[in-house]
PDB file of C-alpha atoms in Angstrom:
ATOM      1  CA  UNK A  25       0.000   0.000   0.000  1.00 56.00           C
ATOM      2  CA  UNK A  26       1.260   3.199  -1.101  1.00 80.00           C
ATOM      3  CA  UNK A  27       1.680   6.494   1.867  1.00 89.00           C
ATOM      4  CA  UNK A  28      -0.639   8.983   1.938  1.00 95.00           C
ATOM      5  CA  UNK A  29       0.734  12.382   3.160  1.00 96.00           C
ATOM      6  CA  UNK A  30      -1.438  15.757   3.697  1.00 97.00           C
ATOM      7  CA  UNK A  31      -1.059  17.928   2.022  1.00 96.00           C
ATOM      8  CA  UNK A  32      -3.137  21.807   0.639  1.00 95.00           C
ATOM      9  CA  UNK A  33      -3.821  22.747  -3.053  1.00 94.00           C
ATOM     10  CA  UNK A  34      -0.309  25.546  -3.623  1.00 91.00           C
ATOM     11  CA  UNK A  35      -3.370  28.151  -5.043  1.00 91.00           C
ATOM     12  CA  UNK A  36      -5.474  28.180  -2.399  1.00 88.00           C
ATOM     13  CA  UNK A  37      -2.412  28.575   0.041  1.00 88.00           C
ATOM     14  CA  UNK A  38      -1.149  30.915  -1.592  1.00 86.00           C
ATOM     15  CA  UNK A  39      -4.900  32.729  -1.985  1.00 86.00           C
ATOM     16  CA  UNK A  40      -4.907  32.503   2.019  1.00 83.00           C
ATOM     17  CA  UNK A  41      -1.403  33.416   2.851  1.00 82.00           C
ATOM     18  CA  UNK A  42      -0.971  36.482   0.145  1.00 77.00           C
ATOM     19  CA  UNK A  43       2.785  36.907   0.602  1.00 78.00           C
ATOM     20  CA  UNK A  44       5.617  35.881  -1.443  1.00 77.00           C
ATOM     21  CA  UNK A  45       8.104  35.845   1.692  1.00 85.00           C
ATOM     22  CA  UNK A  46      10.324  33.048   2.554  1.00 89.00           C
ATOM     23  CA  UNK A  47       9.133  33.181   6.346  1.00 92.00           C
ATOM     24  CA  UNK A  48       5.929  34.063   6.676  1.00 91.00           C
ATOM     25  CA  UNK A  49       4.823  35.060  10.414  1.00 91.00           C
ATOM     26  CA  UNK A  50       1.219  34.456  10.594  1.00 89.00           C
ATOM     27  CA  UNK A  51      -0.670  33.260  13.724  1.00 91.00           C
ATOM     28  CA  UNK A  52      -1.194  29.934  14.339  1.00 93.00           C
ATOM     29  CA  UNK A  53      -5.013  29.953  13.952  1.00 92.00           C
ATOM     30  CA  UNK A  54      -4.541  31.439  10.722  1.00 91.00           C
ATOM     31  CA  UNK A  55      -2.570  28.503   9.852  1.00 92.00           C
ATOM     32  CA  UNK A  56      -5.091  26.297  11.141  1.00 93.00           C
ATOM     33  CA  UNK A  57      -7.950  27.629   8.532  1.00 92.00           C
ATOM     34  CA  UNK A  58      -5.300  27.057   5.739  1.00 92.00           C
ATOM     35  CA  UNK A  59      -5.319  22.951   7.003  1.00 93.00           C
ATOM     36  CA  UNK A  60      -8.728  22.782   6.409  1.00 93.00           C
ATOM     37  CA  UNK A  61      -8.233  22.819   2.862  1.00 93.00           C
ATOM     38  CA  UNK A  62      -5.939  19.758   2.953  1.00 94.00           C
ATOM     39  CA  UNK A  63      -6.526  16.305   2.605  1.00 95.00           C
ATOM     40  CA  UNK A  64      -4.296  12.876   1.969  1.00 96.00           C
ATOM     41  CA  UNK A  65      -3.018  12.024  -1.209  1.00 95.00           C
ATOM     42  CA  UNK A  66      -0.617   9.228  -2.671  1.00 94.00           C
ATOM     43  CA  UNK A  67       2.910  10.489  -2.100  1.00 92.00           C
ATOM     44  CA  UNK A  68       4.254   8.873  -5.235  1.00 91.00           C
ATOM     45  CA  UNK A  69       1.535  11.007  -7.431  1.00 93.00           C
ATOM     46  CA  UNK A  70       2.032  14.321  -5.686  1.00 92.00           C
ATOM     47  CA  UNK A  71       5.980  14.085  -4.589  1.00 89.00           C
ATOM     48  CA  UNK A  72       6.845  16.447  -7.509  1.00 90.00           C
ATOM     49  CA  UNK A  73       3.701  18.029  -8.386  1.00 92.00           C
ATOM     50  CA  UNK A  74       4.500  21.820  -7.825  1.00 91.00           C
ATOM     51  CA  UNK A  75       0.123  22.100  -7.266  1.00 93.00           C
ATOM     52  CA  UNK A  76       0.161  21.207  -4.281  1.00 94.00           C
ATOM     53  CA  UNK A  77       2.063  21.884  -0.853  1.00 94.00           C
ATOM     54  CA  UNK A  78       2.994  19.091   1.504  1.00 95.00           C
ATOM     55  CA  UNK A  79       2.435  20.257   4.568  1.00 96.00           C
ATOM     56  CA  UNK A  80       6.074  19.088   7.284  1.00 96.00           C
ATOM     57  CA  UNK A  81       6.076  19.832  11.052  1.00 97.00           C
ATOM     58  CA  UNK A  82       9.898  20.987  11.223  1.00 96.00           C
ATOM     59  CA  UNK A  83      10.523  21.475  14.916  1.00 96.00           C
ATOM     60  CA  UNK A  84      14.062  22.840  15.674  1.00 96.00           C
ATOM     61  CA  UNK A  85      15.049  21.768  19.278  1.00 95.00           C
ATOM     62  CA  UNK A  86      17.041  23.932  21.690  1.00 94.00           C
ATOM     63  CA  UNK A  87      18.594  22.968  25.800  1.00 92.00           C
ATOM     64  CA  UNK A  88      19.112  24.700  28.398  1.00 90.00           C
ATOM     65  CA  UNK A  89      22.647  25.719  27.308  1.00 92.00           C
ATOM     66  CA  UNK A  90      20.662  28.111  24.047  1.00 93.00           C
ATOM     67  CA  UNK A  91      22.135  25.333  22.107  1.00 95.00           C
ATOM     68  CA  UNK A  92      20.479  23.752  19.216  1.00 95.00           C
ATOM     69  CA  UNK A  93      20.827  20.228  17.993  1.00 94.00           C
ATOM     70  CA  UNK A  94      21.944  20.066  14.320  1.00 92.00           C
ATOM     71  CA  UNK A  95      21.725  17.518  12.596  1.00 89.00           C
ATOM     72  CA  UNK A  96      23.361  16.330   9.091  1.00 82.00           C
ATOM     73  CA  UNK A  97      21.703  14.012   7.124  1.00 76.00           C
ATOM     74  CA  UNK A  98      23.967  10.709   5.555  1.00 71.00           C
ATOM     75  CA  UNK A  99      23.392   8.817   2.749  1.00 63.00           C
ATOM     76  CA  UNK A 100      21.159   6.734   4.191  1.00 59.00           C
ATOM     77  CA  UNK A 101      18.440   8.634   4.504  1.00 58.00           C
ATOM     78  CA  UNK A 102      15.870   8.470   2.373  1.00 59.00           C
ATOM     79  CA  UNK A 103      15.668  11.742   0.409  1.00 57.00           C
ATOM     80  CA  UNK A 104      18.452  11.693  -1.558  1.00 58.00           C
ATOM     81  CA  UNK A 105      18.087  15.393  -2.747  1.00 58.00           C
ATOM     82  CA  UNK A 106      19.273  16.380   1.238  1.00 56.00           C
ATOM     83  CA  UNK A 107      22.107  13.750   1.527  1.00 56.00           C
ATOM     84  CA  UNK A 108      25.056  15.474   3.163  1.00 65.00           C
ATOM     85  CA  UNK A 109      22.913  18.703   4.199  1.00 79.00           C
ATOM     86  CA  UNK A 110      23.012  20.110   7.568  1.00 83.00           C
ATOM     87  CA  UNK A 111      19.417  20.475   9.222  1.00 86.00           C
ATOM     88  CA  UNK A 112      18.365  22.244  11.989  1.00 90.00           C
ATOM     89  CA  UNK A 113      15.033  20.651  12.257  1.00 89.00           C
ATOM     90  CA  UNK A 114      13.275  17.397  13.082  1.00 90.00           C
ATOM     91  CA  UNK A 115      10.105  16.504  10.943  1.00 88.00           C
ATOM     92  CA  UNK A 116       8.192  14.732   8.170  1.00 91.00           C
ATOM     93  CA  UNK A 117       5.377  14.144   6.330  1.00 94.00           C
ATOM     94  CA  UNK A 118       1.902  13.988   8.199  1.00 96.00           C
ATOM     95  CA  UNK A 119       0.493  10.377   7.376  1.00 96.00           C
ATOM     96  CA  UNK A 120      -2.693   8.746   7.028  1.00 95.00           C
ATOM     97  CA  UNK A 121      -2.404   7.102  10.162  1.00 95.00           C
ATOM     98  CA  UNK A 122      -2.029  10.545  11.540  1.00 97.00           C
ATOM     99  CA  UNK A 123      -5.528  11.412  11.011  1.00 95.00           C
ATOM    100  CA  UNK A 124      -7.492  12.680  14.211  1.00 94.00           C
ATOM    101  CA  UNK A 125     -11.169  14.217  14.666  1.00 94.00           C
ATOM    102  CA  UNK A 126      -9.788  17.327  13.271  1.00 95.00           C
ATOM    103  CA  UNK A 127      -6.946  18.922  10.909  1.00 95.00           C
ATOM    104  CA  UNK A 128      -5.268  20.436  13.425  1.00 96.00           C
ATOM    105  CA  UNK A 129      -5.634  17.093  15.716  1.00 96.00           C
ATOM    106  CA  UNK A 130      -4.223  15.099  12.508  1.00 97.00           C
ATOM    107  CA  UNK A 131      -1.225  17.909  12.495  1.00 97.00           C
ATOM    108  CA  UNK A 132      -0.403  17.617  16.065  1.00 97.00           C
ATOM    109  CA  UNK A 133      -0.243  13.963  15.570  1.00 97.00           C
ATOM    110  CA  UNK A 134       2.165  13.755  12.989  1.00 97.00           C
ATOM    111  CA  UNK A 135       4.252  16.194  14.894  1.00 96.00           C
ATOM    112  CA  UNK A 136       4.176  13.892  17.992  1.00 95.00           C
ATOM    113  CA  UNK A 137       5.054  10.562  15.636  1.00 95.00           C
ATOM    114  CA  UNK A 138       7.746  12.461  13.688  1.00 94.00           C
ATOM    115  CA  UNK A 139       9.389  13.617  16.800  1.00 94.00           C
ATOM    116  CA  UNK A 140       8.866  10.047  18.664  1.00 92.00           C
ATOM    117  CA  UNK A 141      10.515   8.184  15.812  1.00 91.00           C
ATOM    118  CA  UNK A 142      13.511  10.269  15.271  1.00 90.00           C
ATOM    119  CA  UNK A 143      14.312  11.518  19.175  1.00 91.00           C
ATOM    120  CA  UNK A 144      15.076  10.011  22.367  1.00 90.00           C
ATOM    121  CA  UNK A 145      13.890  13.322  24.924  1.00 88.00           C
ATOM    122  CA  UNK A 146      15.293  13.283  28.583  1.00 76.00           C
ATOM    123  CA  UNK A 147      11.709  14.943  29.573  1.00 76.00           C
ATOM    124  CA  UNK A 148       8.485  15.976  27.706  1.00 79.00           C
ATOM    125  CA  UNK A 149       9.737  19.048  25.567  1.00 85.00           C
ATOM    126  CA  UNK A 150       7.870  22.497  25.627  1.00 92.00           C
ATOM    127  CA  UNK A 151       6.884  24.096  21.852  1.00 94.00           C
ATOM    128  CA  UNK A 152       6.590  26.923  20.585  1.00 95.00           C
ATOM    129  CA  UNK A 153       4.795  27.787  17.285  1.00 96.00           C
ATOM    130  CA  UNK A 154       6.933  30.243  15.180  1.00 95.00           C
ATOM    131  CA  UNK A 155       5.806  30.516  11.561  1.00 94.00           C
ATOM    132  CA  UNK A 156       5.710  28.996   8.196  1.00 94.00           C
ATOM    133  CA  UNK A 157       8.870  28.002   5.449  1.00 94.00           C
ATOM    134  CA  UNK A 158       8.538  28.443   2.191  1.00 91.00           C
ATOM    135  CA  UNK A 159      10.973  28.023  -0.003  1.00 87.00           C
ATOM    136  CA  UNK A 160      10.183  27.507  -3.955  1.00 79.00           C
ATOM    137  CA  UNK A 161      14.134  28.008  -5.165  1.00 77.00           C
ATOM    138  CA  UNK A 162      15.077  24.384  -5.306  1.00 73.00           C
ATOM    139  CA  UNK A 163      12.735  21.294  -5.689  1.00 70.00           C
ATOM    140  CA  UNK A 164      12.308  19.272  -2.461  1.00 71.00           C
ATOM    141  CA  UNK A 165      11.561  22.732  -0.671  1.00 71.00           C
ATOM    142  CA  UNK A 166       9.298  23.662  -3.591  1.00 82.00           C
ATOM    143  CA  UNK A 167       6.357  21.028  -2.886  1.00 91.00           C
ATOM    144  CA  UNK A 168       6.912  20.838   0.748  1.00 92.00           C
ATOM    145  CA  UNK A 169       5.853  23.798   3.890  1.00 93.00           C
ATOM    146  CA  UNK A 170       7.916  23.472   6.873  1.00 95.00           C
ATOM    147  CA  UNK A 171       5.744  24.515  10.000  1.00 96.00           C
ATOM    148  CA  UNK A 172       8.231  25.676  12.461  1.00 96.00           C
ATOM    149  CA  UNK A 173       7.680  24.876  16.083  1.00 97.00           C
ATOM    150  CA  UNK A 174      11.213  25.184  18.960  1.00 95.00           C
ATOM    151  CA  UNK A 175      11.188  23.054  20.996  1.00 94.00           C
ATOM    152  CA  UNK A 176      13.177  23.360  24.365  1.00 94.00           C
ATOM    153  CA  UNK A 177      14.234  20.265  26.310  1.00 92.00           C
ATOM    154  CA  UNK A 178      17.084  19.456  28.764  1.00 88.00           C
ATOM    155  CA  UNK A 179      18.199  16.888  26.358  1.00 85.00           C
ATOM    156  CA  UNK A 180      17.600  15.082  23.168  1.00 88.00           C
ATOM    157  CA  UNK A 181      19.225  12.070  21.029  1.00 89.00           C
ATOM    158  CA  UNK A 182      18.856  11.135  17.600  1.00 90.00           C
ATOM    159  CA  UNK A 183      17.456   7.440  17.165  1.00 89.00           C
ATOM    160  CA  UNK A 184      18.284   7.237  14.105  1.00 80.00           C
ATOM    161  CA  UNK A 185      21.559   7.876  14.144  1.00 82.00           C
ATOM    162  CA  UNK A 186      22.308   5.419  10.653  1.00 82.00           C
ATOM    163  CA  UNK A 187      20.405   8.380   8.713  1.00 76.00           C
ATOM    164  CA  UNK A 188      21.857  11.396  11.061  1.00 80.00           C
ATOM    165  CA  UNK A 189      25.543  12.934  12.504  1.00 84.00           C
ATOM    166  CA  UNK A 190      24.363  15.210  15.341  1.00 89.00           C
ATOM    167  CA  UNK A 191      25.929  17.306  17.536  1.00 91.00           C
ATOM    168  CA  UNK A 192      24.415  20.685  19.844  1.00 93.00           C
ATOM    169  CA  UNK A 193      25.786  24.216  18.954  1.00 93.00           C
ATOM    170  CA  UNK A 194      24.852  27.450  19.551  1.00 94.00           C
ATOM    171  CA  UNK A 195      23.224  29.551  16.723  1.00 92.00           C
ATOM    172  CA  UNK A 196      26.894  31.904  16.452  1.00 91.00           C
ATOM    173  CA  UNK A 197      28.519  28.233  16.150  1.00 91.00           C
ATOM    174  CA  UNK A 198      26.473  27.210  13.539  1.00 90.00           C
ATOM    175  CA  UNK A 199      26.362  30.601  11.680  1.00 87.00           C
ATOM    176  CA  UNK A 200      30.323  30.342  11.469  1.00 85.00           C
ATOM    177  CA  UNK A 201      30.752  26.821  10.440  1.00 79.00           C
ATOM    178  CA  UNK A 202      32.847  26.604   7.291  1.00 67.00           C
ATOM    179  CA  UNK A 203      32.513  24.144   4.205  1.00 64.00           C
ATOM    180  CA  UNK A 204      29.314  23.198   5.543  1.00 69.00           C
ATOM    181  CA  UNK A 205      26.038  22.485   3.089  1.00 82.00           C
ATOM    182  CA  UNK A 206      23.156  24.115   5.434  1.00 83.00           C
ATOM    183  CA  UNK A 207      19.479  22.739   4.046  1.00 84.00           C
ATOM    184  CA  UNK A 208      17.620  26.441   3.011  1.00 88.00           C
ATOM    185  CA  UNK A 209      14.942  25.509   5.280  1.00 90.00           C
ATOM    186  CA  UNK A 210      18.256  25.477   7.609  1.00 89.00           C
ATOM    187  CA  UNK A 211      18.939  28.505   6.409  1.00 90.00           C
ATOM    188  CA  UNK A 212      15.421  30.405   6.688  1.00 92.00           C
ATOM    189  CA  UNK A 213      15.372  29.250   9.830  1.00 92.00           C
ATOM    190  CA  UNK A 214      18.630  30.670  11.253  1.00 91.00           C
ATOM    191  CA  UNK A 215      17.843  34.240  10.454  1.00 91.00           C
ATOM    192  CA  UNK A 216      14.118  33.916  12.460  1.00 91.00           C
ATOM    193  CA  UNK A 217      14.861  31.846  15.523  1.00 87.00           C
TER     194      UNK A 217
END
């Protein structure tokens, strides 16, 4: 059986959202109203079909040092277009199985499975909503919306650590590191965290 993710129609997100920005700071209810446009559709049918947006729970995690965990992605993982990028976020694809009594239930849930299958977390976390990524200038990023949550915990550990390298830095650490490959959703989110 093939996945289904969630995902919104790009027009009528665009309709709702009516900027062209990279970040776009809009409150979370507002957000919310854009879900209820979405619905689940075969991944393999929409995975490079520019009409509609994919809608990723990207939650960047910071301790109690102000240090965030970054993460870079090996060859193992399965999108290949983001082998050897640096990420600072955890997240994926909301699934079918995700689906709750309402959209922004069925969001929350994929949030809670992404996180629970990629991180081992000391303690329960505390998130924070901080806007929306959009980036159209390469092609993974260009059917996909990162929803950008931080999350602070005391401490955090990648499970998968076959797919990731990860290490905790502060943001003037990662700013400065050289010969690096940073993800633009990586990027985006640097200069609004």
């Amino acid at each position: 059986m093939s996945e289904h993710v969630f995902a919104v129609p790009t027009e009528l997100f665009v309709e709702k959202i009516h900027t062209n920005d990279n970040f776009i700071k809009i409150n979370f209810t507002q957000f919310i109203e854009v879900l209820e446009y979405g619905d689940f559709f075969e991944r393999n049918k929409i995975e490079d079909d520019t009409s509609f947006k994919q809608i990723i729970p990207y939650i960047v995690f910071k301790n109690k040092n102000n240090k965030f965990l970054v993460l870079k992605r090996t060859e193992n993982q399965g999108e290949k277009r983001l082998h050897n990028l640096i990420s600072l976020g955890i997240g994926g694809h909301i699934n079918k199985r995700d689906e709750g009594y309402t959209k922004e239930q069925t969001f929350f849930n994929g949030m809670d499975r992404e996180i629970n299958e990629e991180l081992w977390l000391a303690h329960s976390a505390k998130y924070v909503y901080k806007g929306i990524i959009r980036d159209n200038s390469e092609d993974v990023s260009n059917v996909h919306i990162g929803i950008l949550f931080e999350g602070y915990v005391e401490y955090a550990e990648i499970k998968e650590v076959d797919n990731f390298e990860s290490t905790w830095l502060t943001k003037s650490e990662i700013e400065k590191l050289e010969n690096v490959k940073l993800e633009t959703w990586a990027k985006i989110t640097l200069e609004n965290i």
